[in-house]
Amino acid sequence: MTHADEEEVKRQLYEDAGWEYTPPPPPLPPGHHRFLLVHEEDEEGCGFGEERYAGLRAGPPEGCVPVDRGCFALECQRPGRTLLDAVAGTVAEIRRAHGVVMNAVRPDGGPGEWPDTDAARGGAAETVAHLVLTAAHRSRRLGYGRKELVRLLDATGIE
């Protein structure tokens, strides 16, 4: 079975079940990554149409498209050595240019079990990006700063 055959079978199953089928997006060029960046706030509104996102809606980073996902989000296809590099560069660019800290990455299915064993690509890397951004956002709300987070990461021995 080829990938094309697999997608045709999936399309037919969706059609038979009465569900809408969305074909997978085309592959990206080498060195590019696809991800969904989200800005969520627990106590503040983060609706797509809020004024604080006006500049970001009008001038998103190259390769990103603003989308309404119940809160402000950007669908991005960006270059980077790894997915985490692409996410980090995009988050930093948005913070500098617009003063908004994108604080979540929404992988398909949300964080949880590893969707594959290749942590450098795909859903597993998106899950790591999501968890790191969420940890940074929540730790700031609890009064922890960069030093505490870096100390915790350093304590794990991560290289």
C-alpha positions as a printed NumPy array, in Angstrom:
array([[  0.   ,   0.   ,   0.   ],
       [  1.299,   3.438,  -0.858],
       [  0.733,   6.635,   1.054],
       [ -1.687,   7.74 ,  -1.676],
       [ -3.656,   4.488,  -1.288],
       [ -3.801,   4.959,   2.486],
       [ -5.214,   8.47 ,   2.084],
       [ -7.787,   7.261,  -0.453],
       [ -8.949,   4.552,   1.959],
       [ -9.183,   7.112,   4.764],
       [-11.143,   9.506,   2.535],
       [-13.606,   6.775,   1.625],
       [-14.048,   5.752,   5.267],
       [-14.774,   9.344,   6.251],
       [-17.201,   9.724,   3.354],
       [-19.017,   6.488,   4.247],
       [-19.32 ,   7.625,   7.876],
       [-20.674,  11.021,   6.81 ],
       [-17.665,  12.891,   8.2  ],
       [-15.824,  15.696,   6.471],
       [-12.445,  14.554,   5.163],
       [ -9.539,  16.972,   5.046],
       [ -6.54 ,  15.721,   3.069],
       [ -3.132,  16.068,   4.708],
       [ -1.183,  19.203,   3.827],
       [  1.563,  18.886,   1.251],
       [  5.03 ,  18.153,   2.603],
       [  7.191,  21.119,   3.53 ],
       [ 10.618,  21.822,   2.055],
       [ 13.555,  20.461,   4.061],
       [ 14.338,  22.606,   7.087],
       [ 10.772,  23.932,   7.444],
       [  8.26 ,  23.019,  10.144],
       [  4.486,  23.299,  10.488],
       [  2.966,  24.239,  13.869],
       [  0.077,  26.085,  15.496],
       [  1.059,  28.808,  17.986],
       [ -1.605,  29.938,  20.434],
       [ -1.973,  32.796,  22.905],
       [ -4.101,  31.724,  25.864],
       [ -4.817,  33.515,  29.118],
       [ -6.564,  31.883,  32.053],
       [ -8.138,  35.024,  33.458],
       [ -8.01 ,  37.493,  30.568],
       [ -9.9  ,  37.359,  27.325],
       [ -7.884,  36.152,  24.367],
       [-10.49 ,  36.301,  21.623],
       [ -9.253,  36.46 ,  18.076],
       [-10.724,  39.923,  17.447],
       [ -9.263,  41.63 ,  20.523],
       [ -7.501,  44.931,  19.918],
       [ -4.17 ,  43.755,  21.381],
       [ -3.83 ,  41.342,  18.441],
       [ -4.597,  43.943,  15.747],
       [ -0.946,  44.463,  14.78 ],
       [ -0.272,  40.74 ,  14.741],
       [ -3.37 ,  40.059,  12.626],
       [ -2.287,  42.794,  10.181],
       [  1.414,  41.847,  10.11 ],
       [  2.076,  38.273,  11.211],
       [  5.546,  36.777,  10.882],
       [  6.386,  35.48 ,   7.431],
       [  4.962,  31.992,   7.005],
       [  2.248,  32.472,   9.664],
       [ -1.477,  33.032,   9.186],
       [ -3.747,  34.32 ,  11.984],
       [ -6.642,  31.939,  12.789],
       [ -9.483,  31.915,  15.283],
       [ -9.241,  28.779,  17.425],
       [-11.416,  30.059,  20.249],
       [ -8.483,  32.291,  21.086],
       [ -5.819,  34.01 ,  19.011],
       [ -3.643,  31.552,  17.08 ],
       [ -1.183,  31.45 ,  14.2  ],
       [ -0.813,  28.58 ,  11.755],
       [  2.861,  28.653,  10.874],
       [  5.213,  27.09 ,   8.35 ],
       [  8.624,  28.362,   9.319],
       [ 12.278,  27.491,   8.8  ],
       [ 14.438,  26.129,  11.581],
       [ 17.099,  23.538,  12.243],
       [ 14.518,  21.714,  14.36 ],
       [ 10.875,  22.306,  15.16 ],
       [ 11.878,  23.759,  18.528],
       [ 14.229,  26.195,  16.763],
       [ 11.4  ,  27.27 ,  14.451],
       [  8.979,  27.727,  17.368],
       [ 11.523,  29.595,  19.519],
       [ 12.458,  31.968,  16.689],
       [  8.82 ,  32.686,  15.909],
       [  7.883,  33.261,  19.571],
       [ 10.835,  35.662,  20.002],
       [  9.987,  37.563,  16.801],
       [  6.354,  38.026,  17.876],
       [  7.35 ,  39.131,  21.388],
       [  9.812,  41.727,  20.049],
       [  7.577,  43.062,  17.28 ],
       [  4.159,  42.919,  18.96 ],
       [  4.668,  42.49 ,  22.711],
       [  2.62 ,  39.278,  22.75 ],
       [  4.096,  36.091,  24.197],
       [  2.638,  33.121,  22.366],
       [  2.399,  30.597,  25.177],
       [  1.225,  27.31 ,  23.672],
       [  1.725,  25.057,  20.701],
       [ -1.251,  22.916,  19.875],
       [ -0.135,  19.61 ,  18.452],
       [ -2.8  ,  17.359,  16.971],
       [ -4.515,  15.635,  19.847],
       [ -2.963,  17.931,  22.45 ],
       [ -0.202,  17.024,  24.853],
       [ -0.159,  13.501,  26.131],
       [  1.306,  10.251,  24.934],
       [  4.041,  10.441,  22.343],
       [  2.394,  10.082,  18.94 ],
       [  5.608,   8.639,  17.498],
       [  9.044,   7.631,  18.673],
       [ 10.929,  10.236,  16.649],
       [ 11.097,  13.145,  19.094],
       [ 12.905,  15.364,  16.586],
       [  9.969,  15.553,  14.19 ],
       [  6.209,  15.591,  14.079],
       [  3.822,  15.442,  16.986],
       [  6.406,  14.545,  19.625],
       [  8.42 ,  17.719,  18.961],
       [  5.202,  19.779,  18.965],
       [  4.307,  18.262,  22.329],
       [  7.695,  19.271,  23.76 ],
       [  7.301,  22.822,  22.402],
       [  3.788,  23.014,  23.853],
       [  4.878,  21.813,  27.277],
       [  7.888,  24.155,  27.444],
       [  5.848,  27.228,  26.423],
       [  3.064,  26.296,  28.835],
       [  5.571,  25.77 ,  31.657],
       [  7.156,  29.177,  30.98 ],
       [  3.75 ,  30.887,  31.002],
       [  2.491,  29.182,  34.144],
       [  5.748,  29.545,  36.07 ],
       [  5.739,  33.297,  35.408],
       [  2.22 ,  33.481,  36.867],
       [  3.508,  31.666,  39.979],
       [  6.357,  34.131,  40.407],
       [  9.176,  32.04 ,  38.983],
       [ 11.604,  33.683,  36.603],
       [ 14.039,  32.628,  33.922],
       [ 16.767,  31.727,  36.419],
       [ 14.534,  29.224,  38.191],
       [ 13.469,  27.592,  34.941],
       [ 17.015,  27.412,  33.589],
       [ 18.229,  26.011,  36.917],
       [ 15.561,  23.311,  36.744],
       [ 16.506,  22.429,  33.163],
       [ 20.202,  22.424,  34.05 ],
       [ 19.493,  20.14 ,  37.011],
       [ 18.176,  17.492,  34.616],
       [ 21.571,  17.322,  32.896],
       [ 20.034,  18.135,  29.514],
       [ 22.751,  19.019,  27.002]])
